[in-house]
PDB file of C-alpha atoms in Angstrom:
ATOM      1  CA  MET A 103     107.188  76.251  84.609  1.00  0.00           C
ATOM      2  CA  ILE A 104     106.359  76.226  80.773  1.00  0.00           C
ATOM      3  CA  ALA A 105     103.019  76.021  80.020  1.00  0.00           C
ATOM      4  CA  LEU A 106     101.971  73.899  77.186  1.00  0.00           C
ATOM      5  CA  SER A 107      98.202  74.739  77.248  1.00  0.00           C
ATOM      6  CA  GLU A 108      96.049  76.260  80.040  1.00  0.00           C
ATOM      7  CA  GLY A 109      96.107  74.329  83.134  1.00  0.00           C
ATOM      8  CA  ILE A 110      98.971  71.983  82.018  1.00  0.00           C
ATOM      9  CA  GLY A 111     102.551  72.305  82.585  1.00  0.00           C
ATOM     10  CA  LEU A 112     105.434  70.629  80.900  1.00  0.00           C
ATOM     11  CA  PHE A 113     106.055  68.354  83.961  1.00  0.00           C
ATOM     12  CA  SER A 114     102.419  67.445  84.205  1.00  0.00           C
ATOM     13  CA  MET A 115     102.396  66.409  80.460  1.00  0.00           C
ATOM     14  CA  ILE A 116     105.593  64.310  80.992  1.00  0.00           C
ATOM     15  CA  LEU A 117     103.819  62.497  83.877  1.00  0.00           C
ATOM     16  CA  LYS A 118     100.979  61.648  81.881  1.00  0.00           C
ATOM     17  CA  GLY A 119     103.493  59.823  79.250  1.00  0.00           C
ATOM     18  CA  GLY A 120     103.494  56.968  81.942  1.00  0.00           C
ATOM     19  CA  TRP A 121     106.254  54.664  82.850  1.00  0.00           C
ATOM     20  CA  LEU A 122     107.669  54.505  79.460  1.00  0.00           C
ATOM     21  CA  MET A 123     109.015  58.039  80.061  1.00  0.00           C
ATOM     22  CA  ILE A 124     111.558  56.630  82.335  1.00  0.00           C
ATOM     23  CA  PRO A 125     113.727  54.629  79.867  1.00  0.00           C
ATOM     24  CA  ILE A 126     113.273  57.456  77.469  1.00  0.00           C
ATOM     25  CA  PHE A 127     114.603  59.974  79.947  1.00  0.00           C
ATOM     26  CA  ALA A 128     117.424  57.533  81.118  1.00  0.00           C
ATOM     27  CA  LEU A 129     118.629  57.247  77.316  1.00  0.00           C
ATOM     28  CA  SER A 130     118.719  60.972  76.926  1.00  0.00           C
ATOM     29  CA  VAL A 131     120.910  61.330  79.993  1.00  0.00           C
ATOM     30  CA  TRP A 132     123.289  58.484  78.927  1.00  0.00           C
ATOM     31  CA  ALA A 133     123.548  60.160  75.477  1.00  0.00           C
ATOM     32  CA  VAL A 134     124.398  63.685  76.796  1.00  0.00           C
ATOM     33  CA  TYR A 135     126.708  62.254  79.331  1.00  0.00           C
ATOM     34  CA  ILE A 136     128.649  60.193  76.741  1.00  0.00           C
ATOM     35  CA  PHE A 137     128.778  63.111  74.326  1.00  0.00           C
ATOM     36  CA  PHE A 138     130.347  65.758  77.082  1.00  0.00           C
ATOM     37  CA  ASP A 139     132.494  63.003  78.511  1.00  0.00           C
ATOM     38  CA  LYS A 140     134.183  62.605  75.066  1.00  0.00           C
ATOM     39  CA  TYR A 141     133.566  65.899  73.152  1.00  0.00           C
ATOM     40  CA  PHE A 142     135.860  68.445  74.748  1.00  0.00           C
ATOM     41  CA  THR A 143     138.698  66.142  75.245  1.00  0.00           C
ATOM     42  CA  LEU A 144     138.409  65.412  71.595  1.00  0.00           C
ATOM     43  CA  ARG A 145     138.564  69.038  70.604  1.00  0.00           C
ATOM     44  CA  LYS A 146     141.635  69.477  73.033  1.00  0.00           C
ATOM     45  CA  TYR A 147     143.334  66.434  70.921  1.00  0.00           C
ATOM     46  CA  ALA A 148     142.593  68.165  67.527  1.00  0.00           C
ATOM     47  CA  ASN A 149     144.437  71.295  68.692  1.00  0.00           C
ATOM     48  CA  GLN A 150     147.565  69.559  69.688  1.00  0.00           C
ATOM     49  CA  THR A 151     150.256  69.733  67.179  1.00  0.00           C
ATOM     50  CA  ILE A 152     153.680  68.185  66.775  1.00  0.00           C
ATOM     51  CA  SER A 153     155.445  70.790  64.260  1.00  0.00           C
ATOM     52  CA  VAL A 154     159.136  70.904  65.077  1.00  0.00           C
ATOM     53  CA  ASP A 155     162.159  68.861  65.930  1.00  0.00           C
ATOM     54  CA  SER A 156     162.520  70.332  69.265  1.00  0.00           C
ATOM     55  CA  GLU A 157     158.918  69.267  70.387  1.00  0.00           C
ATOM     56  CA  LEU A 158     159.745  65.822  69.266  1.00  0.00           C
ATOM     57  CA  ALA A 159     163.074  65.969  71.274  1.00  0.00           C
ATOM     58  CA  GLN A 160     161.170  66.959  74.383  1.00  0.00           C
ATOM     59  CA  ILE A 161     158.970  64.076  74.046  1.00  0.00           C
ATOM     60  CA  GLU A 162     161.760  61.784  73.333  1.00  0.00           C
ATOM     61  CA  ALA A 163     163.832  63.055  76.396  1.00  0.00           C
ATOM     62  CA  LYS A 164     160.789  62.656  78.555  1.00  0.00           C
ATOM     63  CA  LEU A 165     160.376  59.164  77.548  1.00  0.00           C
ATOM     64  CA  TYR A 166     163.775  58.128  78.025  1.00  0.00           C
ATOM     65  CA  ALA A 167     163.845  59.804  81.463  1.00  0.00           C
ATOM     66  CA  GLY A 168     160.722  57.785  82.317  1.00  0.00           C
ATOM     67  CA  ALA A 169     158.677  61.083  83.121  1.00  0.00           C
ATOM     68  CA  ALA A 170     154.873  60.680  82.566  1.00  0.00           C
ATOM     69  CA  ILE A 171     153.408  61.889  79.316  1.00  0.00           C
ATOM     70  CA  GLU A 172     149.947  62.694  79.057  1.00  0.00           C
ATOM     71  CA  PRO A 173     148.003  59.790  77.135  1.00  0.00           C
ATOM     72  CA  SER A 174     146.474  61.117  74.029  1.00  0.00           C
ATOM     73  CA  PRO A 175     146.273  60.020  70.294  1.00  0.00           C
ATOM     74  CA  ILE A 176     148.889  62.356  69.268  1.00  0.00           C
ATOM     75  CA  ASN A 177     151.317  61.372  72.163  1.00  0.00           C
ATOM     76  CA  ASN A 178     150.803  57.591  71.471  1.00  0.00           C
ATOM     77  CA  ILE A 179     151.475  57.879  67.870  1.00  0.00           C
ATOM     78  CA  VAL A 180     154.824  59.797  68.539  1.00  0.00           C
ATOM     79  CA  ARG A 181     155.644  57.242  71.220  1.00  0.00           C
ATOM     80  CA  ARG A 182     155.248  54.427  68.839  1.00  0.00           C
ATOM     81  CA  GLY A 183     157.121  56.240  66.194  1.00  0.00           C
ATOM     82  CA  LEU A 184     159.928  57.008  68.510  1.00  0.00           C
ATOM     83  CA  LYS A 185     160.272  53.341  69.304  1.00  0.00           C
ATOM     84  CA  PHE A 186     160.540  52.354  65.776  1.00  0.00           C
ATOM     85  CA  LYS A 187     162.295  55.619  64.321  1.00  0.00           C
ATOM     86  CA  ASN A 188     165.416  53.535  62.990  1.00  0.00           C
ATOM     87  CA  LEU A 189     163.239  51.600  60.436  1.00  0.00           C
ATOM     88  CA  PRO A 190     162.976  52.597  56.803  1.00  0.00           C
ATOM     89  CA  ALA A 191     160.597  55.420  56.117  1.00  0.00           C
ATOM     90  CA  GLN A 192     157.964  52.977  54.350  1.00  0.00           C
ATOM     91  CA  GLU A 193     157.905  50.470  57.478  1.00  0.00           C
ATOM     92  CA  LEU A 194     157.869  53.574  59.752  1.00  0.00           C
ATOM     93  CA  ARG A 195     154.825  54.883  58.053  1.00  0.00           C
ATOM     94  CA  THR A 196     153.082  51.599  58.150  1.00  0.00           C
ATOM     95  CA  ILE A 197     153.603  51.256  61.745  1.00  0.00           C
ATOM     96  CA  LEU A 198     152.462  54.830  62.406  1.00  0.00           C
ATOM     97  CA  GLU A 199     149.292  54.267  60.262  1.00  0.00           C
ATOM     98  CA  SER A 200     148.551  51.169  62.196  1.00  0.00           C
ATOM     99  CA  ALA A 201     148.859  53.264  65.497  1.00  0.00           C
ATOM    100  CA  ALA A 202     146.580  55.845  64.072  1.00  0.00           C
ATOM    101  CA  ASN A 203     144.160  53.166  63.250  1.00  0.00           C
ATOM    102  CA  GLU A 204     144.225  51.827  66.697  1.00  0.00           C
ATOM    103  CA  GLU A 205     143.567  55.350  68.233  1.00  0.00           C
ATOM    104  CA  THR A 206     140.763  55.934  65.726  1.00  0.00           C
ATOM    105  CA  ALA A 207     138.824  52.669  66.704  1.00  0.00           C
ATOM    106  CA  ARG A 208     139.549  53.805  70.358  1.00  0.00           C
ATOM    107  CA  MET A 209     137.907  57.071  69.832  1.00  0.00           C
ATOM    108  CA  GLU A 210     134.911  55.632  68.025  1.00  0.00           C
ATOM    109  CA  ARG A 211     133.916  53.293  70.671  1.00  0.00           C
ATOM    110  CA  SER A 212     131.331  55.958  72.013  1.00  0.00           C
ATOM    111  CA  LEU A 213     129.741  56.587  68.851  1.00  0.00           C
ATOM    112  CA  PRO A 214     127.712  53.122  68.798  1.00  0.00           C
ATOM    113  CA  LYS A 215     126.305  53.964  72.333  1.00  0.00           C
ATOM    114  CA  ILE A 216     125.036  57.428  71.334  1.00  0.00           C
ATOM    115  CA  ASN A 217     123.581  55.868  68.240  1.00  0.00           C
ATOM    116  CA  LEU A 218     122.064  53.272  70.265  1.00  0.00           C
ATOM    117  CA  CYS A 219     120.277  55.943  72.382  1.00  0.00           C
ATOM    118  CA  GLY A 220     118.986  57.487  69.147  1.00  0.00           C
ATOM    119  CA  THR A 221     117.488  54.167  68.092  1.00  0.00           C
ATOM    120  CA  LEU A 222     116.062  52.909  71.204  1.00  0.00           C
ATOM    121  CA  ALA A 223     114.391  56.106  72.214  1.00  0.00           C
ATOM    122  CA  PRO A 224     111.848  56.505  69.373  1.00  0.00           C
ATOM    123  CA  MET A 225     111.238  52.569  69.414  1.00  0.00           C
ATOM    124  CA  ILE A 226     110.210  52.850  73.163  1.00  0.00           C
ATOM    125  CA  GLY A 227     108.087  56.044  72.033  1.00  0.00           C
ATOM    126  CA  PHE A 228     106.182  54.001  69.284  1.00  0.00           C
ATOM    127  CA  LEU A 229     105.733  51.287  71.982  1.00  0.00           C
ATOM    128  CA  GLY A 230     104.136  53.955  74.135  1.00  0.00           C
ATOM    129  CA  THR A 231     101.880  54.665  71.211  1.00  0.00           C
ATOM    130  CA  VAL A 232     100.722  51.003  71.114  1.00  0.00           C
ATOM    131  CA  VAL A 233     100.520  50.579  74.842  1.00  0.00           C
ATOM    132  CA  GLY A 234      98.310  54.194  74.786  1.00  0.00           C
ATOM    133  CA  MET A 235      96.177  52.908  72.212  1.00  0.00           C
ATOM    134  CA  ILE A 236      95.474  49.410  73.786  1.00  0.00           C
ATOM    135  CA  GLN A 237      94.707  51.676  77.283  1.00  0.00           C
ATOM    136  CA  ALA A 238      92.275  53.742  75.571  1.00  0.00           C
ATOM    137  CA  PHE A 239      90.381  50.780  73.848  1.00  0.00           C
ATOM    138  CA  TYR A 240      90.164  49.045  77.122  1.00  0.00           C
ATOM    139  CA  ASP A 241      89.128  52.086  78.996  1.00  0.00           C
ATOM    140  CA  MET A 242      86.458  52.459  76.107  1.00  0.00           C
ATOM    141  CA  ALA A 243      85.188  49.015  76.448  1.00  0.00           C
ATOM    142  CA  GLN A 244      85.008  49.512  80.359  1.00  0.00           C
ATOM    143  CA  ALA A 245      82.916  52.594  79.800  1.00  0.00           C
ATOM    144  CA  GLY A 246      80.365  50.957  77.727  1.00  0.00           C
ATOM    145  CA  ASN A 247      77.765  53.630  76.488  1.00  0.00           C
ATOM    146  CA  ASN A 248      79.482  56.460  78.737  1.00  0.00           C
ATOM    147  CA  VAL A 249      82.571  56.750  76.438  1.00  0.00           C
ATOM    148  CA  ASN A 250      83.690  60.392  76.303  1.00  0.00           C
ATOM    149  CA  ILE A 251      86.973  62.094  75.524  1.00  0.00           C
ATOM    150  CA  GLU A 252      87.784  62.117  79.084  1.00  0.00           C
ATOM    151  CA  VAL A 253      87.607  58.213  79.294  1.00  0.00           C
ATOM    152  CA  LEU A 254      89.925  58.041  76.368  1.00  0.00           C
ATOM    153  CA  SER A 255      92.346  60.805  77.479  1.00  0.00           C
ATOM    154  CA  ARG A 256      94.586  58.561  79.669  1.00  0.00           C
ATOM    155  CA  GLY A 257      95.517  56.231  76.852  1.00  0.00           C
ATOM    156  CA  ILE A 258      95.758  58.999  74.385  1.00  0.00           C
ATOM    157  CA  TYR A 259      98.203  61.002  76.561  1.00  0.00           C
ATOM    158  CA  THR A 260     100.427  58.023  76.886  1.00  0.00           C
ATOM    159  CA  ALA A 261     100.369  57.563  73.072  1.00  0.00           C
ATOM    160  CA  MET A 262     101.057  61.113  71.982  1.00  0.00           C
ATOM    161  CA  VAL A 263     103.545  62.131  74.770  1.00  0.00           C
ATOM    162  CA  THR A 264     105.842  58.903  74.550  1.00  0.00           C
ATOM    163  CA  THR A 265     106.058  59.327  70.935  1.00  0.00           C
ATOM    164  CA  VAL A 266     106.912  62.892  70.943  1.00  0.00           C
ATOM    165  CA  ALA A 267     109.710  62.223  73.773  1.00  0.00           C
ATOM    166  CA  GLY A 268     111.083  59.443  71.919  1.00  0.00           C
ATOM    167  CA  LEU A 269     111.506  61.272  68.735  1.00  0.00           C
ATOM    168  CA  ILE A 270     112.947  64.331  70.424  1.00  0.00           C
ATOM    169  CA  VAL A 271     115.548  61.977  72.244  1.00  0.00           C
ATOM    170  CA  GLY A 272     116.125  60.263  68.900  1.00  0.00           C
ATOM    171  CA  ILE A 273     117.015  63.671  67.142  1.00  0.00           C
ATOM    172  CA  ILE A 274     119.166  65.108  69.787  1.00  0.00           C
ATOM    173  CA  ALA A 275     121.122  61.788  70.141  1.00  0.00           C
ATOM    174  CA  SER A 276     121.502  61.804  66.219  1.00  0.00           C
ATOM    175  CA  LEU A 277     122.885  65.306  66.371  1.00  0.00           C
ATOM    176  CA  LEU A 278     125.407  64.684  69.381  1.00  0.00           C
ATOM    177  CA  ALA A 279     126.551  61.666  67.354  1.00  0.00           C
ATOM    178  CA  ASN A 280     127.049  63.668  64.355  1.00  0.00           C
ATOM    179  CA  MET A 281     129.076  66.300  66.459  1.00  0.00           C
ATOM    180  CA  LEU A 282     131.149  63.412  68.005  1.00  0.00           C
ATOM    181  CA  ALA A 283     131.838  61.935  64.570  1.00  0.00           C
ATOM    182  CA  THR A 284     133.205  65.317  63.226  1.00  0.00           C
ATOM    183  CA  ALA A 285     135.353  65.813  66.261  1.00  0.00           C
ATOM    184  CA  ILE A 286     136.682  62.378  65.810  1.00  0.00           C
ATOM    185  CA  ASP A 287     137.354  63.144  62.090  1.00  0.00           C
ATOM    186  CA  ASN A 288     139.296  66.358  63.133  1.00  0.00           C
ATOM    187  CA  VAL A 289     141.644  64.282  65.453  1.00  0.00           C
ATOM    188  CA  VAL A 290     142.130  61.938  62.785  1.00  0.00           C
ATOM    189  CA  SER A 291     143.281  64.657  60.344  1.00  0.00           C
ATOM    190  CA  ARG A 292     145.463  65.849  63.027  1.00  0.00           C
ATOM    191  CA  MET A 293     146.934  62.561  63.572  1.00  0.00           C
ATOM    192  CA  GLU A 294     147.578  62.100  59.692  1.00  0.00           C
ATOM    193  CA  GLN A 295     149.475  65.449  59.705  1.00  0.00           C
ATOM    194  CA  VAL A 296     151.639  64.407  62.809  1.00  0.00           C
ATOM    195  CA  CYS A 297     152.531  61.246  61.143  1.00  0.00           C
ATOM    196  CA  ASN A 298     153.864  63.100  57.965  1.00  0.00           C
ATOM    197  CA  VAL A 299     155.735  65.535  60.230  1.00  0.00           C
ATOM    198  CA  PHE A 300     157.298  62.741  62.178  1.00  0.00           C
ATOM    199  CA  ILE A 301     158.522  60.963  59.050  1.00  0.00           C
ATOM    200  CA  GLU A 302     159.720  64.119  57.658  1.00  0.00           C
ATOM    201  CA  ASN A 303     161.557  65.236  60.731  1.00  0.00           C
ATOM    202  CA  GLN A 304     163.205  61.808  60.987  1.00  0.00           C
ATOM    203  CA  TYR A 305     164.328  61.598  57.529  1.00  0.00           C
ATOM    204  CA  LYS A 306     165.479  65.047  56.534  1.00  0.00           C
ATOM    205  CA  LYS A 307     168.407  64.857  58.894  1.00  0.00           C
TER     206      LYS A 307
END
């Protein structure tokens, strides 16, 4: 166990934060789950390319044969493009851009959830500060003339531990949201390249 000070371990310190540590911990787990659920999939999407006629032909053949194609932003765009491939170039580009916007919006649905974790955790931590101070003043009033640091420690622990925990979760959630946003930007960049390649391949023939 990591010792924060003599006689006090990390787990003991967390317990001193009181019941408000439960929602803070739940928010941290939720943020990490959302991140890992999406991040590596997005990285895989960002590495997917459609660069030559043969690759497009393979996807087209699978579609016509009714074969299953792994759903991904790139494949969904190519599927939409193949459906309208006989339209003029400008109309086809508009359709592909619309499809790319839909895929981008779908990928970005996870970001508000992580940002919510990053916002709520510090707020709950600050709520713990207020609750802790109220507890400290209550204990001081109950102690009367026998006030000492031991009497006040329960409220002070709650105030400080929840504040630190909330800020830590908020910082981590912000970092995860930034990493996820970067991964989404990489996929969007790849989708733009695929749109251009698809149109070039269709109209250079």
